[in-house]
Amino acid sequence: MGDLLVVGSVALDSVETPFGKVHDVLGGSATYFSYAASFFTQVRLVATVGEDFPEAHLRLLQDRGVDLDGLTTSRGRTFRWAGQYSYDLNEAKTLDTQLNVFADFRPSLGDGLRRAPFVFLANIDPELQLDVLRQMEARPRLVALDTMNFWIQGKQEALRRVLAESDVVTINDAEARQLASEPNLVRAARAIAAIGPRTVVVKRGEYGALMMTDGAFFFVPAYPLESVYDPTGAGDTFAGGFMGYLAAQERTDAAAMRRALVYGSVMASFTVEDFSLKRLTRLGPADIADRYAAFHDLIRLEQ
Ligand code: AMP
């Protein structure tokens, strides 16, 4: 079982969907990622929160065995994100992003963190993602990265630098088109791979996830759910399942990546069933195994 290091946001989110509204609830790319990946492997989280961050949220991650040695409390307010979804739950509209304590956060990795073989650079300022990579003692076996329109617009140069040093990128379809300046997703995936990563995973919300590794494609549909309440965190939980599985297996080959894509889809399918991390906190290993089996039935060709 390989250690999995993650840097990203730990946040308080305010979210509105056609099915409800929540204010200052637990969120953040690294939070969703860590929680999901903790079902598979040892996760070590690097991030910062403000003095206003509730203790109970930290306990939630601790209870899952997530190592919080790299999580600091800075003076000031926790990162905040506000978003809204219309009936088309595939696209989040950002209403507000407050970097707060992340505005001048510089992570400092302790000894135990510098040798992690699996690294996930969750959605956060690409300068911070680079900062973490610079501190690694040896080249990790697998570096994966996620990002979003906010950074594609605001920090594209730094983002391209960190992409050049990554093995895998997970990105949603609209952002892939934006980053590649290319409307066709196949061409966009190739253009993004040309920046550096061998593997490009394009997340397509309810339409599934498309993976391109060394130019070859693999596709997994989203699990057909009757009730989707809040898609926030789907992308990060997807990445948590994907990377968590690979780290647990200590594999990075194409066959393992295919299964990882299914585990990512399994984890994402739970997140969207409730607001914040609510559904994930009711999850057990048997639920994950059952849904993996259901996915198998869903995509199997022979009866
Ligand atoms: P997703 O998995 O793509 O739905 O990501 C949702 C999470 O991303 C939310 O919980 C937010 O707190 C977080 N987030 C939103 N905008 C940013 C940003 N600019 N940088 C880092 N994290 C963000």
mmCIF file of C-alpha atoms and ligand atoms in Angstrom:
data_model
loop_
_atom_site.group_PDB
_atom_site.id
_atom_site.type_symbol
_atom_site.label_atom_id
_atom_site.label_comp_id
_atom_site.label_asym_id
_atom_site.label_seq_id
_atom_site.Cartn_x
_atom_site.Cartn_y
_atom_site.Cartn_z
ATOM 1 C CA MET A 1 0.000 0.000 0.000
ATOM 2 C CA GLY A 2 1.594 3.272 -1.115
ATOM 3 C CA ASP A 3 1.222 6.561 0.711
ATOM 4 C CA LEU A 4 -0.805 9.187 -1.077
ATOM 5 C CA LEU A 5 0.048 12.851 -0.565
ATOM 6 C CA VAL A 6 -2.488 15.522 -1.498
ATOM 7 C CA VAL A 7 -2.281 19.304 -1.580
ATOM 8 C CA GLY A 8 -5.422 21.289 -2.308
ATOM 9 C CA SER A 9 -8.155 23.374 -0.799
ATOM 10 C CA VAL A 10 -9.915 22.738 2.494
ATOM 11 C CA ALA A 11 -12.927 24.985 2.341
ATOM 12 C CA LEU A 12 -16.214 26.218 3.607
ATOM 13 C CA ASP A 13 -18.667 26.063 0.702
ATOM 14 C CA SER A 14 -22.001 27.740 0.092
ATOM 15 C CA VAL A 15 -23.912 25.875 -2.564
ATOM 16 C CA GLU A 16 -27.290 26.205 -4.222
ATOM 17 C CA THR A 17 -28.824 23.530 -6.439
ATOM 18 C CA PRO A 18 -32.450 23.125 -7.603
ATOM 19 C CA PHE A 19 -32.819 20.729 -4.643
ATOM 20 C CA GLY A 20 -31.563 22.843 -1.758
ATOM 21 C CA LYS A 21 -29.156 25.374 -0.392
ATOM 22 C CA VAL A 22 -26.348 25.125 2.187
ATOM 23 C CA HIS A 23 -24.105 27.772 3.754
ATOM 24 C CA ASP A 24 -20.481 27.420 4.944
ATOM 25 C CA VAL A 25 -20.475 23.625 4.868
ATOM 26 C CA LEU A 26 -17.370 21.449 4.700
ATOM 27 C CA GLY A 27 -15.850 21.401 1.217
ATOM 28 C CA GLY A 28 -12.603 21.833 -0.648
ATOM 29 C CA SER A 29 -10.808 19.821 -3.297
ATOM 30 C CA ALA A 30 -8.364 18.193 -0.859
ATOM 31 C CA THR A 31 -11.151 17.410 1.617
ATOM 32 C CA TYR A 32 -13.296 15.457 -0.862
ATOM 33 C CA PHE A 33 -10.211 13.807 -2.303
ATOM 34 C CA SER A 34 -8.799 12.701 1.076
ATOM 35 C CA TYR A 35 -12.079 11.405 2.358
ATOM 36 C CA ALA A 36 -12.671 9.287 -0.748
ATOM 37 C CA ALA A 37 -9.088 8.033 -1.018
ATOM 38 C CA SER A 38 -9.035 7.077 2.680
ATOM 39 C CA PHE A 39 -11.191 4.043 1.813
ATOM 40 C CA PHE A 40 -8.260 2.691 -0.181
ATOM 41 C CA THR A 41 -4.927 3.824 1.278
ATOM 42 C CA GLN A 42 -3.014 6.034 3.742
ATOM 43 C CA VAL A 43 -3.645 9.668 2.808
ATOM 44 C CA ARG A 44 -1.510 12.604 3.933
ATOM 45 C CA LEU A 45 -3.089 16.019 3.554
ATOM 46 C CA VAL A 46 -1.230 19.304 2.993
ATOM 47 C CA ALA A 47 -3.329 22.475 3.243
ATOM 48 C CA THR A 48 -4.228 25.319 5.541
ATOM 49 C CA VAL A 49 -7.408 26.464 7.229
ATOM 50 C CA GLY A 50 -8.285 29.655 9.113
ATOM 51 C CA GLU A 51 -8.991 30.112 12.790
ATOM 52 C CA ASP A 52 -12.710 29.921 12.030
ATOM 53 C CA PHE A 53 -12.537 26.306 10.795
ATOM 54 C CA PRO A 54 -14.684 24.003 12.955
ATOM 55 C CA GLU A 55 -12.829 21.280 14.921
ATOM 56 C CA ALA A 56 -15.560 18.781 14.091
ATOM 57 C CA HIS A 57 -14.577 18.915 10.395
ATOM 58 C CA LEU A 58 -11.008 17.956 11.245
ATOM 59 C CA ARG A 59 -12.242 15.053 13.360
ATOM 60 C CA LEU A 60 -14.201 13.760 10.393
ATOM 61 C CA LEU A 61 -10.968 13.387 8.414
ATOM 62 C CA GLN A 62 -9.016 12.102 11.424
ATOM 63 C CA ASP A 63 -11.628 9.423 12.000
ATOM 64 C CA ARG A 64 -10.940 8.156 8.493
ATOM 65 C CA GLY A 65 -7.252 7.916 9.328
ATOM 66 C CA VAL A 66 -6.194 10.863 7.164
ATOM 67 C CA ASP A 67 -2.804 12.179 8.334
ATOM 68 C CA LEU A 68 -3.275 15.860 9.146
ATOM 69 C CA ASP A 69 0.349 16.667 10.100
ATOM 70 C CA GLY A 70 0.606 18.789 6.964
ATOM 71 C CA LEU A 71 -2.584 20.734 7.693
ATOM 72 C CA THR A 72 -1.808 24.055 9.376
ATOM 73 C CA THR A 73 -4.062 26.671 10.896
ATOM 74 C CA SER A 74 -3.200 30.168 9.659
ATOM 75 C CA ARG A 75 -4.322 33.495 11.032
ATOM 76 C CA GLY A 76 -7.400 34.635 9.162
ATOM 77 C CA ARG A 77 -10.401 33.108 7.499
ATOM 78 C CA THR A 78 -10.745 29.728 5.807
ATOM 79 C CA PHE A 79 -10.920 29.538 1.982
ATOM 80 C CA ARG A 80 -14.503 30.033 0.838
ATOM 81 C CA TRP A 81 -16.257 29.087 -2.369
ATOM 82 C CA ALA A 82 -19.842 29.835 -3.356
ATOM 83 C CA GLY A 83 -21.423 28.102 -6.319
ATOM 84 C CA GLN A 84 -24.725 27.496 -8.000
ATOM 85 C CA TYR A 85 -26.105 24.786 -10.283
ATOM 86 C CA SER A 86 -29.121 24.984 -12.548
ATOM 87 C CA TYR A 87 -31.168 21.937 -13.619
ATOM 88 C CA ASP A 88 -28.172 21.043 -15.749
ATOM 89 C CA LEU A 89 -26.059 19.842 -12.856
ATOM 90 C CA ASN A 90 -23.027 19.323 -15.057
ATOM 91 C CA GLU A 91 -21.715 22.840 -14.777
ATOM 92 C CA ALA A 92 -21.056 24.812 -11.599
ATOM 93 C CA LYS A 93 -21.387 28.557 -11.771
ATOM 94 C CA THR A 94 -18.921 30.158 -9.358
ATOM 95 C CA LEU A 95 -20.553 33.039 -7.504
ATOM 96 C CA ASP A 96 -17.615 33.855 -5.236
ATOM 97 C CA THR A 97 -14.078 32.647 -4.492
ATOM 98 C CA GLN A 98 -12.313 33.960 -1.387
ATOM 99 C CA LEU A 99 -8.751 32.647 -1.146
ATOM 100 C CA ASN A 100 -8.355 34.028 2.402
ATOM 101 C CA VAL A 101 -5.604 31.996 4.169
ATOM 102 C CA PHE A 102 -4.523 30.467 0.843
ATOM 103 C CA ALA A 103 -3.555 33.915 -0.504
ATOM 104 C CA ASP A 104 -0.095 33.698 1.073
ATOM 105 C CA PHE A 105 0.144 30.068 2.123
ATOM 106 C CA ARG A 106 3.498 28.365 1.478
ATOM 107 C CA PRO A 107 3.395 24.656 2.341
ATOM 108 C CA SER A 108 6.354 23.214 4.181
ATOM 109 C CA LEU A 109 6.550 19.437 3.876
ATOM 110 C CA GLY A 110 7.882 17.521 6.863
ATOM 111 C CA ASP A 111 10.150 14.500 6.464
ATOM 112 C CA GLY A 112 7.342 11.969 6.370
ATOM 113 C CA LEU A 113 5.689 13.727 3.437
ATOM 114 C CA ARG A 114 8.638 14.272 1.104
ATOM 115 C CA ARG A 115 8.946 10.657 0.044
ATOM 116 C CA ALA A 116 5.319 9.837 -0.793
ATOM 117 C CA PRO A 117 5.246 7.666 -3.932
ATOM 118 C CA PHE A 118 1.803 8.864 -5.065
ATOM 119 C CA VAL A 119 0.976 12.571 -5.206
ATOM 120 C CA PHE A 120 -2.247 14.339 -6.064
ATOM 121 C CA LEU A 121 -2.135 18.058 -6.744
ATOM 122 C CA ALA A 122 -5.810 18.851 -6.158
ATOM 123 C CA ASN A 123 -7.412 21.999 -7.488
ATOM 124 C CA ILE A 124 -5.577 24.950 -5.946
ATOM 125 C CA ASP A 125 -3.193 27.715 -7.086
ATOM 126 C CA PRO A 126 -0.763 26.014 -9.514
ATOM 127 C CA GLU A 127 2.111 27.870 -7.804
ATOM 128 C CA LEU A 128 1.288 25.894 -4.637
ATOM 129 C CA GLN A 129 1.089 22.681 -6.643
ATOM 130 C CA LEU A 130 4.590 23.425 -8.005
ATOM 131 C CA ASP A 131 5.837 24.328 -4.550
ATOM 132 C CA VAL A 132 4.852 20.884 -3.254
ATOM 133 C CA LEU A 133 6.504 19.080 -6.183
ATOM 134 C CA ARG A 134 9.735 21.044 -5.618
ATOM 135 C CA GLN A 135 9.876 19.769 -2.041
ATOM 136 C CA MET A 136 9.638 16.082 -2.932
ATOM 137 C CA GLU A 137 12.901 14.284 -2.192
ATOM 138 C CA ALA A 138 12.643 11.893 -5.109
ATOM 139 C CA ARG A 139 10.433 11.913 -8.196
ATOM 140 C CA PRO A 140 7.149 10.287 -7.023
ATOM 141 C CA ARG A 141 6.000 7.202 -8.931
ATOM 142 C CA LEU A 142 2.852 8.993 -10.016
ATOM 143 C CA VAL A 143 1.935 12.673 -9.977
ATOM 144 C CA ALA A 144 -1.649 13.575 -10.853
ATOM 145 C CA LEU A 145 -3.158 17.031 -11.061
ATOM 146 C CA ASP A 146 -6.570 18.652 -11.174
ATOM 147 C CA THR A 147 -7.478 22.243 -11.940
ATOM 148 C CA MET A 148 -10.380 24.496 -12.935
ATOM 149 C CA ASN A 149 -11.334 27.544 -15.010
ATOM 150 C CA PHE A 150 -10.362 29.957 -12.204
ATOM 151 C CA TRP A 151 -6.682 28.945 -12.573
ATOM 152 C CA ILE A 152 -6.789 28.363 -16.337
ATOM 153 C CA GLN A 153 -7.798 32.005 -16.679
ATOM 154 C CA GLY A 154 -5.703 33.485 -13.888
ATOM 155 C CA LYS A 155 -2.504 31.403 -13.743
ATOM 156 C CA GLN A 156 -2.159 29.576 -17.021
ATOM 157 C CA GLU A 157 1.605 29.903 -17.258
ATOM 158 C CA ALA A 158 2.211 28.308 -13.838
ATOM 159 C CA LEU A 159 -0.431 25.696 -14.633
ATOM 160 C CA ARG A 160 1.391 24.701 -17.829
ATOM 161 C CA ARG A 161 4.641 24.374 -15.872
ATOM 162 C CA VAL A 162 3.111 22.008 -13.337
ATOM 163 C CA LEU A 163 1.304 20.066 -16.086
ATOM 164 C CA ALA A 164 4.673 19.514 -17.768
ATOM 165 C CA GLU A 165 5.819 17.700 -14.613
ATOM 166 C CA SER A 166 2.681 15.576 -14.110
ATOM 167 C CA ASP A 167 1.811 12.054 -15.258
ATOM 168 C CA VAL A 168 -1.979 12.334 -15.071
ATOM 169 C CA VAL A 169 -4.373 15.258 -15.338
ATOM 170 C CA THR A 170 -8.048 15.101 -14.403
ATOM 171 C CA ILE A 171 -10.066 17.942 -15.869
ATOM 172 C CA ASN A 172 -13.714 18.509 -16.752
ATOM 173 C CA ASP A 173 -14.819 18.800 -20.356
ATOM 174 C CA ALA A 174 -15.476 22.548 -20.457
ATOM 175 C CA GLU A 175 -12.112 23.211 -18.847
ATOM 176 C CA ALA A 176 -10.299 20.843 -21.221
ATOM 177 C CA ARG A 177 -11.749 22.813 -24.141
ATOM 178 C CA GLN A 178 -10.774 26.087 -22.491
ATOM 179 C CA LEU A 179 -7.211 25.013 -21.683
ATOM 180 C CA ALA A 180 -6.591 23.583 -25.150
ATOM 181 C CA SER A 181 -8.536 26.342 -26.995
ATOM 182 C CA GLU A 182 -10.128 23.469 -28.893
ATOM 183 C CA PRO A 183 -13.842 22.560 -29.022
ATOM 184 C CA ASN A 184 -13.287 18.899 -29.966
ATOM 185 C CA LEU A 185 -12.573 16.818 -26.847
ATOM 186 C CA VAL A 186 -10.364 14.239 -28.552
ATOM 187 C CA ARG A 187 -8.188 16.975 -30.001
ATOM 188 C CA ALA A 188 -8.285 18.830 -26.684
ATOM 189 C CA ALA A 189 -7.074 15.697 -24.830
ATOM 190 C CA ARG A 190 -4.214 15.308 -27.306
ATOM 191 C CA ALA A 191 -3.277 18.980 -26.982
ATOM 192 C CA ILE A 192 -3.212 18.697 -23.169
ATOM 193 C CA ALA A 193 -1.121 15.507 -23.333
ATOM 194 C CA ALA A 194 1.336 17.409 -25.532
ATOM 195 C CA ILE A 195 1.979 19.774 -22.587
ATOM 196 C CA GLY A 196 3.281 16.829 -20.529
ATOM 197 C CA PRO A 197 0.912 14.310 -18.902
ATOM 198 C CA ARG A 198 0.858 10.768 -20.346
ATOM 199 C CA THR A 199 -2.703 10.303 -19.164
ATOM 200 C CA VAL A 200 -5.549 12.764 -19.600
ATOM 201 C CA VAL A 201 -8.850 12.041 -17.823
ATOM 202 C CA VAL A 202 -11.733 14.196 -19.020
ATOM 203 C CA LYS A 203 -14.605 14.248 -16.501
ATOM 204 C CA ARG A 204 -17.988 14.662 -18.158
ATOM 205 C CA GLY A 205 -20.375 14.756 -15.219
ATOM 206 C CA GLU A 206 -23.438 12.609 -15.854
ATOM 207 C CA TYR A 207 -21.889 11.552 -19.184
ATOM 208 C CA GLY A 208 -18.983 9.709 -17.561
ATOM 209 C CA ALA A 209 -15.228 9.937 -17.843
ATOM 210 C CA LEU A 210 -12.962 9.590 -20.861
ATOM 211 C CA MET A 211 -9.344 8.551 -20.384
ATOM 212 C CA MET A 212 -6.538 8.831 -22.908
ATOM 213 C CA THR A 213 -3.262 7.039 -22.056
ATOM 214 C CA ASP A 214 -0.425 7.048 -24.574
ATOM 215 C CA GLY A 215 -2.957 8.007 -27.231
ATOM 216 C CA ALA A 216 -5.384 5.103 -26.491
ATOM 217 C CA PHE A 217 -8.917 5.787 -25.210
ATOM 218 C CA PHE A 218 -11.030 4.167 -22.481
ATOM 219 C CA PHE A 219 -14.451 5.328 -21.330
ATOM 220 C CA VAL A 220 -16.614 4.702 -18.258
ATOM 221 C CA PRO A 221 -20.188 6.011 -18.020
ATOM 222 C CA ALA A 222 -21.501 7.673 -14.902
ATOM 223 C CA TYR A 223 -23.624 5.431 -12.675
ATOM 224 C CA PRO A 224 -27.301 5.982 -13.582
ATOM 225 C CA LEU A 225 -28.744 7.616 -10.449
ATOM 226 C CA GLU A 226 -32.346 8.659 -9.877
ATOM 227 C CA SER A 227 -31.563 11.321 -7.317
ATOM 228 C CA VAL A 228 -28.673 13.708 -7.689
ATOM 229 C CA TYR A 229 -28.745 16.547 -5.165
ATOM 230 C CA ASP A 230 -25.377 18.282 -5.281
ATOM 231 C CA PRO A 231 -22.562 17.576 -7.737
ATOM 232 C CA THR A 232 -20.016 19.571 -5.698
ATOM 233 C CA GLY A 233 -16.966 17.457 -4.975
ATOM 234 C CA ALA A 234 -17.753 14.843 -7.621
ATOM 235 C CA GLY A 235 -14.518 15.616 -9.461
ATOM 236 C CA ASP A 236 -12.379 15.410 -6.338
ATOM 237 C CA THR A 237 -13.996 12.243 -5.017
ATOM 238 C CA PHE A 238 -13.526 10.779 -8.487
ATOM 239 C CA ALA A 239 -9.819 11.583 -8.240
ATOM 240 C CA GLY A 240 -9.763 10.169 -4.683
ATOM 241 C CA GLY A 241 -11.108 6.810 -5.863
ATOM 242 C CA PHE A 242 -8.829 6.819 -8.922
ATOM 243 C CA MET A 243 -5.601 7.667 -7.070
ATOM 244 C CA GLY A 244 -6.570 5.789 -3.901
ATOM 245 C CA TYR A 245 -6.953 2.561 -5.876
ATOM 246 C CA LEU A 246 -3.649 2.996 -7.752
ATOM 247 C CA ALA A 247 -1.765 3.832 -4.540
ATOM 248 C CA ALA A 248 -3.303 0.842 -2.739
ATOM 249 C CA GLN A 249 -2.287 -1.469 -5.573
ATOM 250 C CA GLU A 250 1.061 0.308 -6.059
ATOM 251 C CA ARG A 251 0.454 0.152 -9.789
ATOM 252 C CA THR A 252 0.504 2.693 -12.599
ATOM 253 C CA ASP A 253 0.051 0.424 -15.640
ATOM 254 C CA ALA A 254 -2.748 0.781 -18.173
ATOM 255 C CA ALA A 255 -4.842 -2.154 -16.821
ATOM 256 C CA ALA A 256 -4.793 -0.724 -13.288
ATOM 257 C CA MET A 257 -5.681 2.715 -14.656
ATOM 258 C CA ARG A 258 -8.806 1.285 -16.281
ATOM 259 C CA ARG A 259 -9.976 -0.179 -12.981
ATOM 260 C CA ALA A 260 -9.018 3.063 -11.235
ATOM 261 C CA LEU A 261 -11.312 4.938 -13.613
ATOM 262 C CA VAL A 262 -14.187 2.717 -12.448
ATOM 263 C CA TYR A 263 -13.311 3.239 -8.755
ATOM 264 C CA GLY A 264 -13.246 6.988 -9.407
ATOM 265 C CA SER A 265 -16.697 6.795 -10.968
ATOM 266 C CA VAL A 266 -17.952 4.678 -8.043
ATOM 267 C CA MET A 267 -16.840 7.248 -5.476
ATOM 268 C CA ALA A 268 -18.202 10.208 -7.464
ATOM 269 C CA SER A 269 -21.573 8.459 -7.781
ATOM 270 C CA PHE A 270 -21.945 8.531 -3.979
ATOM 271 C CA THR A 271 -20.902 12.151 -3.422
ATOM 272 C CA VAL A 272 -23.634 13.607 -5.607
ATOM 273 C CA GLU A 273 -26.388 11.834 -3.659
ATOM 274 C CA ASP A 274 -26.292 14.452 -0.883
ATOM 275 C CA PHE A 275 -24.822 17.862 -0.001
ATOM 276 C CA SER A 276 -21.242 18.368 1.188
ATOM 277 C CA LEU A 277 -19.611 15.116 2.387
ATOM 278 C CA LYS A 278 -22.841 13.802 3.906
ATOM 279 C CA ARG A 279 -23.235 10.736 1.721
ATOM 280 C CA LEU A 280 -19.561 9.842 2.040
ATOM 281 C CA THR A 281 -19.784 9.860 5.823
ATOM 282 C CA ARG A 282 -22.467 7.158 5.629
ATOM 283 C CA LEU A 283 -20.368 5.006 3.320
ATOM 284 C CA GLY A 284 -18.764 1.640 4.097
ATOM 285 C CA PRO A 285 -16.418 -0.654 2.151
ATOM 286 C CA ALA A 286 -19.344 -2.958 1.299
ATOM 287 C CA ASP A 287 -21.180 -0.079 -0.457
ATOM 288 C CA ILE A 288 -18.085 0.560 -2.565
ATOM 289 C CA ALA A 289 -17.712 -3.114 -3.471
ATOM 290 C CA ASP A 290 -21.427 -3.386 -4.360
ATOM 291 C CA ARG A 291 -21.359 -0.371 -6.621
ATOM 292 C CA TYR A 292 -18.143 -1.547 -8.273
ATOM 293 C CA ALA A 293 -19.973 -4.797 -9.082
ATOM 294 C CA ALA A 294 -22.950 -2.792 -10.373
ATOM 295 C CA PHE A 295 -20.597 -0.846 -12.654
ATOM 296 C CA HIS A 296 -19.201 -4.101 -13.910
ATOM 297 C CA ASP A 297 -22.712 -5.208 -14.901
ATOM 298 C CA LEU A 298 -23.413 -1.800 -16.407
ATOM 299 C CA ILE A 299 -20.483 -1.873 -18.819
ATOM 300 C CA ARG A 300 -20.180 -5.623 -19.491
ATOM 301 C CA LEU A 301 -20.828 -6.544 -23.091
ATOM 302 C CA GLU A 302 -21.424 -10.307 -22.803
ATOM 303 C CA GLN A 303 -24.423 -11.521 -20.754
HETATM 304 P P1 AMP B 1 -15.407 19.641 -7.730
HETATM 305 O O1 AMP B 1 -14.964 18.301 -7.249
HETATM 306 O O2 AMP B 1 -14.780 19.981 -9.042
HETATM 307 O O3 AMP B 1 -16.894 19.803 -7.694
HETATM 308 O O4 AMP B 1 -14.778 20.719 -6.708
HETATM 309 C C1 AMP B 1 -15.515 21.242 -5.635
HETATM 310 C C2 AMP B 1 -14.613 21.890 -4.607
HETATM 311 O O5 AMP B 1 -13.662 22.743 -5.189
HETATM 312 C C3 AMP B 1 -15.436 22.764 -3.676
HETATM 313 O O6 AMP B 1 -15.644 22.098 -2.439
HETATM 314 C C4 AMP B 1 -14.638 24.054 -3.535
HETATM 315 O O7 AMP B 1 -14.361 24.382 -2.192
HETATM 316 C C5 AMP B 1 -13.368 23.810 -4.304
HETATM 317 N N1 AMP B 1 -12.953 24.966 -5.110
HETATM 318 C C6 AMP B 1 -13.749 25.791 -5.844
HETATM 319 N N2 AMP B 1 -13.013 26.748 -6.462
HETATM 320 C C7 AMP B 1 -11.717 26.531 -6.099
HETATM 321 C C8 AMP B 1 -10.465 27.167 -6.412
HETATM 322 N N3 AMP B 1 -10.406 28.235 -7.217
HETATM 323 N N4 AMP B 1 -9.337 26.654 -5.874
HETATM 324 C C9 AMP B 1 -9.391 25.574 -5.071
HETATM 325 N N5 AMP B 1 -10.509 24.919 -4.740
HETATM 326 C C10 AMP B 1 -11.671 25.375 -5.245
#
